[in-house]
CSV table of C-alpha atoms in Angstrom, one decimal:
chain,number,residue,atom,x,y,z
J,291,UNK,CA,45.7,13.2,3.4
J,292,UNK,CA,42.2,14.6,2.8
J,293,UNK,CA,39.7,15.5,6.5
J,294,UNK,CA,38.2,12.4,5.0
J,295,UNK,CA,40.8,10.2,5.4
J,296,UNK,CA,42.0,11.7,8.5
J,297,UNK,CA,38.6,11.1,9.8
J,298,UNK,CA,38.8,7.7,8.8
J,299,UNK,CA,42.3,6.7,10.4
J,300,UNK,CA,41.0,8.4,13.5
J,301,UNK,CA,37.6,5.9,13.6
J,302,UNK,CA,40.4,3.0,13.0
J,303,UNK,CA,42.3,4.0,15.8
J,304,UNK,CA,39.0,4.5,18.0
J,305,UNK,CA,37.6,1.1,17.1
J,306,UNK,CA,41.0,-0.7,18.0
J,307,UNK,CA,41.3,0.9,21.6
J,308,UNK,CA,37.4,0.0,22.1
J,309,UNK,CA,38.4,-3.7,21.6
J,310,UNK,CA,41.5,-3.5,23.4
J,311,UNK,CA,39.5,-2.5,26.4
J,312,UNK,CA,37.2,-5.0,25.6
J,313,UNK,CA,40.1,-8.0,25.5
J,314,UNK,CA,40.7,-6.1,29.1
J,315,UNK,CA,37.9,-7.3,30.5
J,316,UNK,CA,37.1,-10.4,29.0
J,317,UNK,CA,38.3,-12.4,31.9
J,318,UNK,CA,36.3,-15.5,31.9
J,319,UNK,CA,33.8,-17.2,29.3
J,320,UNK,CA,30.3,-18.4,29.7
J,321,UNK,CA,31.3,-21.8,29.6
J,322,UNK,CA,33.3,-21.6,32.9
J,323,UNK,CA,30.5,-19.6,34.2
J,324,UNK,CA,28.3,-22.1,33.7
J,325,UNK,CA,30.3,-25.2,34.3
J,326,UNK,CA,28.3,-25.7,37.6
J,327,UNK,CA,25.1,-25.6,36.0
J,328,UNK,CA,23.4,-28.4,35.2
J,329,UNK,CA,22.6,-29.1,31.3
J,330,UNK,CA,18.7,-28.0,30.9
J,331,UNK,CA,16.5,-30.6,30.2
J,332,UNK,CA,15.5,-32.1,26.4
J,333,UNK,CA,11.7,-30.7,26.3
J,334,UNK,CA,9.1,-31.3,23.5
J,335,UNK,CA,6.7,-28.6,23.6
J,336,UNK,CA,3.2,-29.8,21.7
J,337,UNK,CA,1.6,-28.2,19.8
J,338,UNK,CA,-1.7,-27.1,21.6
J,339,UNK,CA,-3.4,-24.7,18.8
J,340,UNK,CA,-3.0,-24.1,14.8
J,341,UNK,CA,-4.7,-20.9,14.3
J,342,UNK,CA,-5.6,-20.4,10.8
J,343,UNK,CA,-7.4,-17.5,9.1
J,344,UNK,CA,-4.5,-15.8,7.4
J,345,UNK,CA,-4.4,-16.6,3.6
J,346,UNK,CA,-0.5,-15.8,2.9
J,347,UNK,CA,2.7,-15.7,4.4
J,348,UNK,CA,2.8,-14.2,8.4
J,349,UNK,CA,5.4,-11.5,8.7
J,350,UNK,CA,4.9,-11.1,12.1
J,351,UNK,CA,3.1,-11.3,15.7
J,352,UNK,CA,3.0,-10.2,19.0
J,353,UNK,CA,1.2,-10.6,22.7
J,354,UNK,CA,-0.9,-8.3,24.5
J,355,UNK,CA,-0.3,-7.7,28.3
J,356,UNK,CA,-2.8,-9.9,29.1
J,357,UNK,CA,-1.3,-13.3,28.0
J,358,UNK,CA,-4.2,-14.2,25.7
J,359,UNK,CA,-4.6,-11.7,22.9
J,360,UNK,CA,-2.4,-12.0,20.5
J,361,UNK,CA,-1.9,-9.9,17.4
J,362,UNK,CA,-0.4,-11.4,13.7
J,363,UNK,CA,-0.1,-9.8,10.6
J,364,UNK,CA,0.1,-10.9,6.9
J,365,UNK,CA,0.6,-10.2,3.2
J,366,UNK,CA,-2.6,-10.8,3.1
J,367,UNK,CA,-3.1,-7.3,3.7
J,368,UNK,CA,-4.6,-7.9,7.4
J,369,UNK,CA,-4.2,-7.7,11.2
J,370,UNK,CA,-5.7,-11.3,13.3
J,371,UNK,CA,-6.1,-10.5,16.7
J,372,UNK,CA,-6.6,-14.0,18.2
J,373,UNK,CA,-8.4,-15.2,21.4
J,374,UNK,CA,-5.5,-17.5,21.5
J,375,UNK,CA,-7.2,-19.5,25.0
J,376,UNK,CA,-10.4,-20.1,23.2
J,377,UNK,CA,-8.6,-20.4,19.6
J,378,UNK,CA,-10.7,-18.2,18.2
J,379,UNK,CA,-10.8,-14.7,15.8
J,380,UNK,CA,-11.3,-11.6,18.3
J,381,UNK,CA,-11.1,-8.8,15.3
J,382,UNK,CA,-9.7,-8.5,12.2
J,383,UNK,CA,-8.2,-5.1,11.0
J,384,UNK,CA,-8.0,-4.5,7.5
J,385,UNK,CA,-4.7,-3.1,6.1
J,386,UNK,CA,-4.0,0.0,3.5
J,387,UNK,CA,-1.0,-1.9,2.4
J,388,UNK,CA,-0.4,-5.4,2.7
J,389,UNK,CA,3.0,-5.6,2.9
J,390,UNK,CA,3.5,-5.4,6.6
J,391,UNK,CA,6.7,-6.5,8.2
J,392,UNK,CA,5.6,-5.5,12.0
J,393,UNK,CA,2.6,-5.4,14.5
J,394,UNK,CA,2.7,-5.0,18.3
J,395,UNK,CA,-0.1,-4.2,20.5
J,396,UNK,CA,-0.4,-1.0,23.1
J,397,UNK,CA,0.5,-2.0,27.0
J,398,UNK,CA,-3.6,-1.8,27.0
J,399,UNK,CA,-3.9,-3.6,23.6
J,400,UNK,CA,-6.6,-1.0,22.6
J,401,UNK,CA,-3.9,0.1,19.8
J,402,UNK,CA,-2.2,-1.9,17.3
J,403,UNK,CA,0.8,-0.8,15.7
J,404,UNK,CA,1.6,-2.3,11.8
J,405,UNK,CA,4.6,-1.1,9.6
J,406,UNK,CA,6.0,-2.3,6.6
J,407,UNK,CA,6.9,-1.4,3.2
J,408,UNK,CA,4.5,1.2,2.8
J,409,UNK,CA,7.3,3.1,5.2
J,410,UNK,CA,4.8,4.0,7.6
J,411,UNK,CA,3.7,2.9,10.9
J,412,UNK,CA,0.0,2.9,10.9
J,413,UNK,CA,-1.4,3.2,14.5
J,414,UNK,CA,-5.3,1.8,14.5
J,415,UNK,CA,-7.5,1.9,17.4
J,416,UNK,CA,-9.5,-1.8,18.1
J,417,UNK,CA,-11.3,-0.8,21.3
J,418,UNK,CA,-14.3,0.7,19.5
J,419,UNK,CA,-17.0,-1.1,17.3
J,420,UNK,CA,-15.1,-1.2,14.2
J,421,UNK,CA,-10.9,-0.6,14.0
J,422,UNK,CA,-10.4,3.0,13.4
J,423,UNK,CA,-7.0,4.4,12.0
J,424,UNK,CA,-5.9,6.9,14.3
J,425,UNK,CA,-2.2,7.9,12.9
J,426,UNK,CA,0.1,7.2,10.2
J,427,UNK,CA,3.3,8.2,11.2
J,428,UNK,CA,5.6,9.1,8.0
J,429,UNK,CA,8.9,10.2,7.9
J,430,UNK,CA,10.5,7.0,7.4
J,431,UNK,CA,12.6,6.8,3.9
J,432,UNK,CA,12.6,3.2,4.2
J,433,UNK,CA,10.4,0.3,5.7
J,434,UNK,CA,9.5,0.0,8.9
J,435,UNK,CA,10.8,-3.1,10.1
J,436,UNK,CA,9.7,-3.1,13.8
J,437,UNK,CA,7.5,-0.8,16.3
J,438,UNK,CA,7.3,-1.1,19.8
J,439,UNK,CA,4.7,0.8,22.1
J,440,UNK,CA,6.3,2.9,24.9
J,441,UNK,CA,3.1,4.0,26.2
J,442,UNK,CA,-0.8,4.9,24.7
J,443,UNK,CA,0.9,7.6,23.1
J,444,UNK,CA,4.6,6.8,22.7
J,445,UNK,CA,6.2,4.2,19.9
J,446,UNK,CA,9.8,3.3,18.6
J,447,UNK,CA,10.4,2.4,15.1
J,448,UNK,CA,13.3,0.8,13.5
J,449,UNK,CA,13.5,1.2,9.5
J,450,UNK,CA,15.1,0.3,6.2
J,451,UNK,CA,16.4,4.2,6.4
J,452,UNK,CA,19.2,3.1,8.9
J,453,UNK,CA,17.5,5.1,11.2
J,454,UNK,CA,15.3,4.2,14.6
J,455,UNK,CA,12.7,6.7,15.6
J,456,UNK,CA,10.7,7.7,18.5
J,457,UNK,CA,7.4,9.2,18.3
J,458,UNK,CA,4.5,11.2,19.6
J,459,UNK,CA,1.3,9.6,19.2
J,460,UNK,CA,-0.6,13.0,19.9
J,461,UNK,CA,0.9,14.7,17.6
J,462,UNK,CA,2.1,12.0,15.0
J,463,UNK,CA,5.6,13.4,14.9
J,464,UNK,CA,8.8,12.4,15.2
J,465,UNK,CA,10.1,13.8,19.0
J,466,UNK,CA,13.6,11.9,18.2
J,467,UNK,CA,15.7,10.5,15.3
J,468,UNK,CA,18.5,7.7,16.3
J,469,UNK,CA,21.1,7.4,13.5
J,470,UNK,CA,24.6,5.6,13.5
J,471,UNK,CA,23.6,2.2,11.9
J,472,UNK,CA,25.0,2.1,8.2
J,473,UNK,CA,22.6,-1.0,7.4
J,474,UNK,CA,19.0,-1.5,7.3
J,475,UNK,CA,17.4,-1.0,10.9
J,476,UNK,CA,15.5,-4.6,11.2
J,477,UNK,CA,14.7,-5.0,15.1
J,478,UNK,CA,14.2,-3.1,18.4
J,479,UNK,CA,14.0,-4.0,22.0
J,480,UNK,CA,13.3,-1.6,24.6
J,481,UNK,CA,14.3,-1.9,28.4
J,482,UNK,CA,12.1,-2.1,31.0
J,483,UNK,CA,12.7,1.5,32.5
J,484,UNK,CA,12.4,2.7,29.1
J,485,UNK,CA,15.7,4.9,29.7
J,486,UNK,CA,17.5,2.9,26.8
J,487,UNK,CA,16.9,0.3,24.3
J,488,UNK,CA,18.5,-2.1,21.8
J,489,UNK,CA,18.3,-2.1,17.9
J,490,UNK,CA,19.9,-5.0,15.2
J,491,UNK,CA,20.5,-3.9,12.2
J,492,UNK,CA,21.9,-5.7,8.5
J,493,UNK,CA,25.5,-3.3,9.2
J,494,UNK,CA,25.7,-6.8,10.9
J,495,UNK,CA,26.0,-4.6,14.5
J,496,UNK,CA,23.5,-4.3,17.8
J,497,UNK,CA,23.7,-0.7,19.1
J,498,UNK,CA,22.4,0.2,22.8
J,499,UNK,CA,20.9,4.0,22.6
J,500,UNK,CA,19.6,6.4,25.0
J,501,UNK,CA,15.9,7.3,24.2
J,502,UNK,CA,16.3,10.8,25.8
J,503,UNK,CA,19.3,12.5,23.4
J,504,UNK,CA,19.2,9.8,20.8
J,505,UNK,CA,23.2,8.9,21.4
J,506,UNK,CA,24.4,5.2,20.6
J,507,UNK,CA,26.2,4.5,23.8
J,508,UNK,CA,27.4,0.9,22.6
J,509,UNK,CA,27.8,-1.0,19.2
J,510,UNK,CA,28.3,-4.9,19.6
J,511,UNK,CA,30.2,-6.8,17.4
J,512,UNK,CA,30.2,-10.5,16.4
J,513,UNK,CA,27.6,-11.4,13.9
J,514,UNK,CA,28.7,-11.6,10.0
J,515,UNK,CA,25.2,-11.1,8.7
J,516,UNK,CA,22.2,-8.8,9.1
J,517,UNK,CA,20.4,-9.0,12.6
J,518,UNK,CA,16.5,-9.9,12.2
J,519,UNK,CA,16.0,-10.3,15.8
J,520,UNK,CA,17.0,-8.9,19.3
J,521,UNK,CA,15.9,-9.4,22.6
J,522,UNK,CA,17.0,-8.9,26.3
J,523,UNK,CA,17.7,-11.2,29.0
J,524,UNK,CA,15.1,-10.3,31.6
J,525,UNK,CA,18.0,-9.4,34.2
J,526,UNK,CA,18.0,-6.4,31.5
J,527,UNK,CA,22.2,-6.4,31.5
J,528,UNK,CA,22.6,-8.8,28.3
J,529,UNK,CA,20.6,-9.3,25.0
J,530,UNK,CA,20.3,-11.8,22.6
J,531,UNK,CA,20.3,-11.7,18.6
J,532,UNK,CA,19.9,-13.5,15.4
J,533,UNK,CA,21.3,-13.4,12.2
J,534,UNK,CA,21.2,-13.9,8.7
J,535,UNK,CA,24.9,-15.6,9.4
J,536,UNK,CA,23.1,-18.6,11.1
J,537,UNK,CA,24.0,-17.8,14.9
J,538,UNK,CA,22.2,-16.7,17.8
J,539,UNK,CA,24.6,-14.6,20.1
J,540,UNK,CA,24.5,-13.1,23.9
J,541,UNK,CA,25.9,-9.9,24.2
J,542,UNK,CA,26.8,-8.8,28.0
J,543,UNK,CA,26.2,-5.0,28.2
J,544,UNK,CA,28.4,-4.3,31.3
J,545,UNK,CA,31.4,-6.4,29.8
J,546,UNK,CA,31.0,-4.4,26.6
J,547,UNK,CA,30.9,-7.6,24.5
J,548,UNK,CA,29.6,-11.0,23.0
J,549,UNK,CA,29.6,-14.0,25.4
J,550,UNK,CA,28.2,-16.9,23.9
J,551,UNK,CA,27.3,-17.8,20.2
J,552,UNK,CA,24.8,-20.8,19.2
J,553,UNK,CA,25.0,-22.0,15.9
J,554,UNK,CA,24.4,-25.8,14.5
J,555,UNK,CA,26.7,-28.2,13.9
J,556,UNK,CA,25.7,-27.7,9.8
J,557,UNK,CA,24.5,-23.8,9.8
J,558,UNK,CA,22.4,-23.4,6.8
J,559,UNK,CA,19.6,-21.3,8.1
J,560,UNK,CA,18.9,-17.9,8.7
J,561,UNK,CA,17.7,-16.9,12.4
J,562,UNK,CA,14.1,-15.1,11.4
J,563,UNK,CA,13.1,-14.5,14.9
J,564,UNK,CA,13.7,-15.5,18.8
J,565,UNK,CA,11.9,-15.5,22.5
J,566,UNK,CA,13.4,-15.9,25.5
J,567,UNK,CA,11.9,-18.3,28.2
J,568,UNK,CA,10.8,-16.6,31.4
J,569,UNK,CA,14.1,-16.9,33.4
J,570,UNK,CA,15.8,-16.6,29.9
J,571,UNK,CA,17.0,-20.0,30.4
J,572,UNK,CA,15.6,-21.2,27.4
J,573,UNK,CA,15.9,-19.6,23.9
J,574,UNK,CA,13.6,-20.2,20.8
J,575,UNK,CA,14.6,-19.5,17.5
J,576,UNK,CA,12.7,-19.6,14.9
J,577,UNK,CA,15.1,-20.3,11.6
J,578,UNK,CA,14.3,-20.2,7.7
J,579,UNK,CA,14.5,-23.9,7.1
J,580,UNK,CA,10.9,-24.2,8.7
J,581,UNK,CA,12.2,-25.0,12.3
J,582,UNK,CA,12.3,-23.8,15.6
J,583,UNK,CA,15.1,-24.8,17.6
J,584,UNK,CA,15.4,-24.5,21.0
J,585,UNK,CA,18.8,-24.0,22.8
J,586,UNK,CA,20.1,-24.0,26.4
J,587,UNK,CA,21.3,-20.5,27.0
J,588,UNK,CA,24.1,-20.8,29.6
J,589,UNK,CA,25.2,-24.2,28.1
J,590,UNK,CA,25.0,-23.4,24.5
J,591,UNK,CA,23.2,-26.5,23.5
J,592,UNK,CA,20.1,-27.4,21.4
J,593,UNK,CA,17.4,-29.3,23.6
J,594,UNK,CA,14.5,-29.4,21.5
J,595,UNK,CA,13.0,-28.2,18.3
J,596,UNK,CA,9.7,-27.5,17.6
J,597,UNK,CA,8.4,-29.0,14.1
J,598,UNK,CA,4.9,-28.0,12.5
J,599,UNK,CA,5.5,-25.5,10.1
J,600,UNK,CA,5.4,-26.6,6.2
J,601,UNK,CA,7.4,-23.1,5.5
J,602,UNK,CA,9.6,-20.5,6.8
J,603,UNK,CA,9.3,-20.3,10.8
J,604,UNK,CA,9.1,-16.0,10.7
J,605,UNK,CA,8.3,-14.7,14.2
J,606,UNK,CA,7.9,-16.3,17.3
J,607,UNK,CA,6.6,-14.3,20.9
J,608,UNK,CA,6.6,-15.7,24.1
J,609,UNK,CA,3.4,-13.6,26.5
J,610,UNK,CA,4.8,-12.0,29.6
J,611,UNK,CA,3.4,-15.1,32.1
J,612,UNK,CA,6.4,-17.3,30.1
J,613,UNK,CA,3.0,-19.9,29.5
J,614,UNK,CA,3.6,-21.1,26.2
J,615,UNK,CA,5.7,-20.0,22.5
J,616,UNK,CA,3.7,-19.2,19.6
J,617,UNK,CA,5.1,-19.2,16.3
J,618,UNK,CA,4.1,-17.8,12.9
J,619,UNK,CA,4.7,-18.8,9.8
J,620,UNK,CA,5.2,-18.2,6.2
J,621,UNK,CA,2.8,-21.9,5.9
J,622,UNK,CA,0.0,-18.7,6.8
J,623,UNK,CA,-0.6,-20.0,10.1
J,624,UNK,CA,0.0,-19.9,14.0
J,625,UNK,CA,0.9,-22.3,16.5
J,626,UNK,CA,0.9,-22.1,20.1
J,627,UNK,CA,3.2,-24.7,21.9
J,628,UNK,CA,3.7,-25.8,25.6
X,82,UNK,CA,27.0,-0.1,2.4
X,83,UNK,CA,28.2,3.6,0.6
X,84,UNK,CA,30.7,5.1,2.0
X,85,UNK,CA,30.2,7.7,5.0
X,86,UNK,CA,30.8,11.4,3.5
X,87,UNK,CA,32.6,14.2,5.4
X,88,UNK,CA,29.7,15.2,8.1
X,89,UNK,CA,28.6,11.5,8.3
X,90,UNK,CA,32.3,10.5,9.2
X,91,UNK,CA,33.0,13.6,11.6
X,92,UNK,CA,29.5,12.5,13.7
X,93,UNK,CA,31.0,8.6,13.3
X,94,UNK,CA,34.4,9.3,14.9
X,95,UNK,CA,32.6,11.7,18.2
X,96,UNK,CA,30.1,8.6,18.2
X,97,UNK,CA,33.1,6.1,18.7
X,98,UNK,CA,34.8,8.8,21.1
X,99,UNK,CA,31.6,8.2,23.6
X,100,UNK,CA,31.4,4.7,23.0
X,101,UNK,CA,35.2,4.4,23.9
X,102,UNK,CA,34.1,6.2,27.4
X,103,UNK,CA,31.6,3.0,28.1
X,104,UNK,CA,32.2,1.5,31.7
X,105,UNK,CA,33.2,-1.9,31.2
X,106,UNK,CA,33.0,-4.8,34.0
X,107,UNK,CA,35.1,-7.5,33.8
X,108,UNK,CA,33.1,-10.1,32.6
X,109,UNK,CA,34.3,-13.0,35.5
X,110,UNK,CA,31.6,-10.8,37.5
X,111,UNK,CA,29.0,-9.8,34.7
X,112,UNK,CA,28.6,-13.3,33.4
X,113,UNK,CA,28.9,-14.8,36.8
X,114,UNK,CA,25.8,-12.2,37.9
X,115,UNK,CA,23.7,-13.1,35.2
X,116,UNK,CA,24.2,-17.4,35.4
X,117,UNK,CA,22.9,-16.6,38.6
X,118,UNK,CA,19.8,-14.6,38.0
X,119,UNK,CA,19.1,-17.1,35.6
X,120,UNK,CA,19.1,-20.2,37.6
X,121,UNK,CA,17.5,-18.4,40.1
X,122,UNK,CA,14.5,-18.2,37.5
X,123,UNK,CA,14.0,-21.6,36.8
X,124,UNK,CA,12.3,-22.6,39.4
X,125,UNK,CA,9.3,-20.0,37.8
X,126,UNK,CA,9.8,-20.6,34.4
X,127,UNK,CA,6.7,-22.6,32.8
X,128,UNK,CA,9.2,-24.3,30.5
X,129,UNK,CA,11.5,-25.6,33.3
X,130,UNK,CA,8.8,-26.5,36.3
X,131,UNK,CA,6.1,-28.7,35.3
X,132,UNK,CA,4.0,-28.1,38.0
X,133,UNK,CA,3.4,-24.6,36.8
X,134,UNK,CA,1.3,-26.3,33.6
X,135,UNK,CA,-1.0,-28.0,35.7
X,136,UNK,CA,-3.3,-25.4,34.9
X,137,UNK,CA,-2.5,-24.8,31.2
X,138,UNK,CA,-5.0,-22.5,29.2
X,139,UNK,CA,-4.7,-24.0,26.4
X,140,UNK,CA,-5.2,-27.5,27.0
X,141,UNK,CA,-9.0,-28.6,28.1
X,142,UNK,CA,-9.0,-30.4,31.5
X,143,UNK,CA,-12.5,-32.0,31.0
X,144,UNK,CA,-14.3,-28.4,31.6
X,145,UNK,CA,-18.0,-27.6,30.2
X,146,UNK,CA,-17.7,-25.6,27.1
X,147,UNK,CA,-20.9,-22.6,27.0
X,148,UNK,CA,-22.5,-23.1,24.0
């Protein structure tokens, strides 16, 4: 046998023993967990604004800090940042490329971060007069399917390029490089201590890294399709993701494993996107068949959906306060429901 | 998805050598911990306790608008 194939054999073997301790722990399940917990109520969130000023499909959004900005991007080749209490346009940042696939705002929301196919993140600074381009961060051999903002000066990217990156705003390079995904990078989440965080990607696998030596310290399996959305319970110790495969699944991080999977009784859908209700109680998933959907997450079941959209439901946020869910769509517009 | 050459499979099989290390819980406490936390929540989730909407931003109550 080749090194090759010797190497191969030897990531079998690895893979088996990791799922044998897995099956070691895997002592109860989340629906005898939950059995004492009463069902969550059926809820019908309204729709309380339509934002509209985008001219094409919306790829993405996210909230500022401060539970009112909010921040959407568009093939339209533009950036809305929305006054979401007053429903009204607070700046409009033109892009060099319109085919953006992320945005997120600073924790001051003085930055906005966009990234797409132009495999760049493009880091603009809206606290001036006029939006004023401050980096373009290249390295990337592929799209940039999601930033997040560490700090003023800090951001994580995840890309078409299989890799994850970290970077420094001050100097517009890349301080760290996270590779072990053999699929498209499409989502990150970072933890709240900012120690660690959590990347989907279409190898169908969630990986957990350290930020500080760039090591994947867990890969999750489960899903059959490629992850488009990930996000973590706010006890920080479990994670959520959607797929391409139709299913939402939890993922417990000290058990090492998947605990719960949501999926309709017909699953014809995608998962696009998801948020997670304050407590994480609640989970809303935004699908490609124009729906949200909203499940119970202890007790697995849907309890509402929300319907508005006339196209593909294709990122939803929920702001820090837990106040309301906004959802964008390919229809070019936003809703905000509570 | 290619196939993972010589270097890309020797820095696979160390990566699955660490992950192997990982501390795993048993999940009767893990799970149990985190139903709790949860429910805990509720009672300040927006989407689970009316009477945190009362005062929703984003529907009017009747207030004067500045023109």
């Amino acid at each position: 046998m080749g090194e090759l194939d010797v190497l191969k054999k030897e990531a079998e073997t690895l893979k088996t023993q990791i799922e044998t301790a897995r099956k070691a722990v895997n002592d109860t399940t989340m629906e005898a967990a939950s059995s004492g917990v009463a069902p969550a109520p059926r809820i019908q969130p309204k729709a309380r604004r339509t934002l509209k000023g985008h001219t094409a499909k919306i790829y993405a959004l996210y909230w500022a800090l401060d539970n009112k900005l909010m921040v959407s991007g568009s093939q339209d080749g533009k950036l809305l940042v929305w006054d979401t209490h007053a429903g009204i346009l607070a700046n409009c940042v033109p892009l060099k490329s319109a085919w953006v696939m992320t945005v997120s705002f600073s924790p001051s929301a003085g930055l906005v971060a966009s990234g797409g196919l132009d495999n760049m993140c493009t880091i603009v600074n809206i606290s001036g007069e006029k939006p004023k381009t401050m980096r373009e961060l290249d390295g990337h051999d592929g799209y940039v399917a999601c930033s997040r903002f560490l700090s003023e000066t800090s951001i994580l990217t995840a890309s078409g390029d299989q890799t994850c990156g970290l970077w420094d705003l001050e100097t517009g390079k890349q301080k760290q490089s996270f590779l072990n995904h053999v699929g498209d990078c499409m989502c990150v989440a970072l933890a709240e201590d900012q120690n660690t965080f959590i990347s989907g990607a279409c190898d169908s696998q969630a990986k957990l890294w350290d930020i500080r030596d760039g090591q994947c310290k867990q890969s999750f399996i489960g899903h059959t399709g490629d992850i488009n959305a990930i996000s973590y319970m706010p006890n920080g110790q479990a994670f959520i993701t959607g797929s391409d495969d139709c299913t939402l699944r939890m993922f417990d991080m000290r058990a090492d494993q998947e605990v719960m999977c949501y999926q309709n009784a017909q699953p014809t859908a995608g998962v696009t996107s998801l948020s997670l209700s304050l407590s994480g109680r609640l989970l809303f998933a935004g699908y490609d068949d124009f729906n949200c959907n909203i499940w119970d997450s202890l007790k697995g079941e849907k309890i509402g959906v929300l319907s508005g959209h006339d196209n593909r439901v294709s990122c939803t946020g929920i702001p820090s306060d837990g106040m309301c869910v906004s959802t964008g769509s390919w229809d070019s517009f936003l809703k905000i429901w509570n | 998805m290619e196939e993972l050459d010589l270097p890309q499979m020797q820095r696979e099989v160390e990566s699955l050598k660490l992950q192997l290390q990982t501390n795993r819980e048993k999940s009767s406490v893990t799970v149990a911990d985190l139903v709790k936390w949860i429910e805990e929540g509720v009672a300040n989730d927006p989407f689970l306790n009316a009477d945190l909407l009362r005062t929703n931003p984003w529907v009017e109550g009747g207030k004067c608008v500045l023109l």
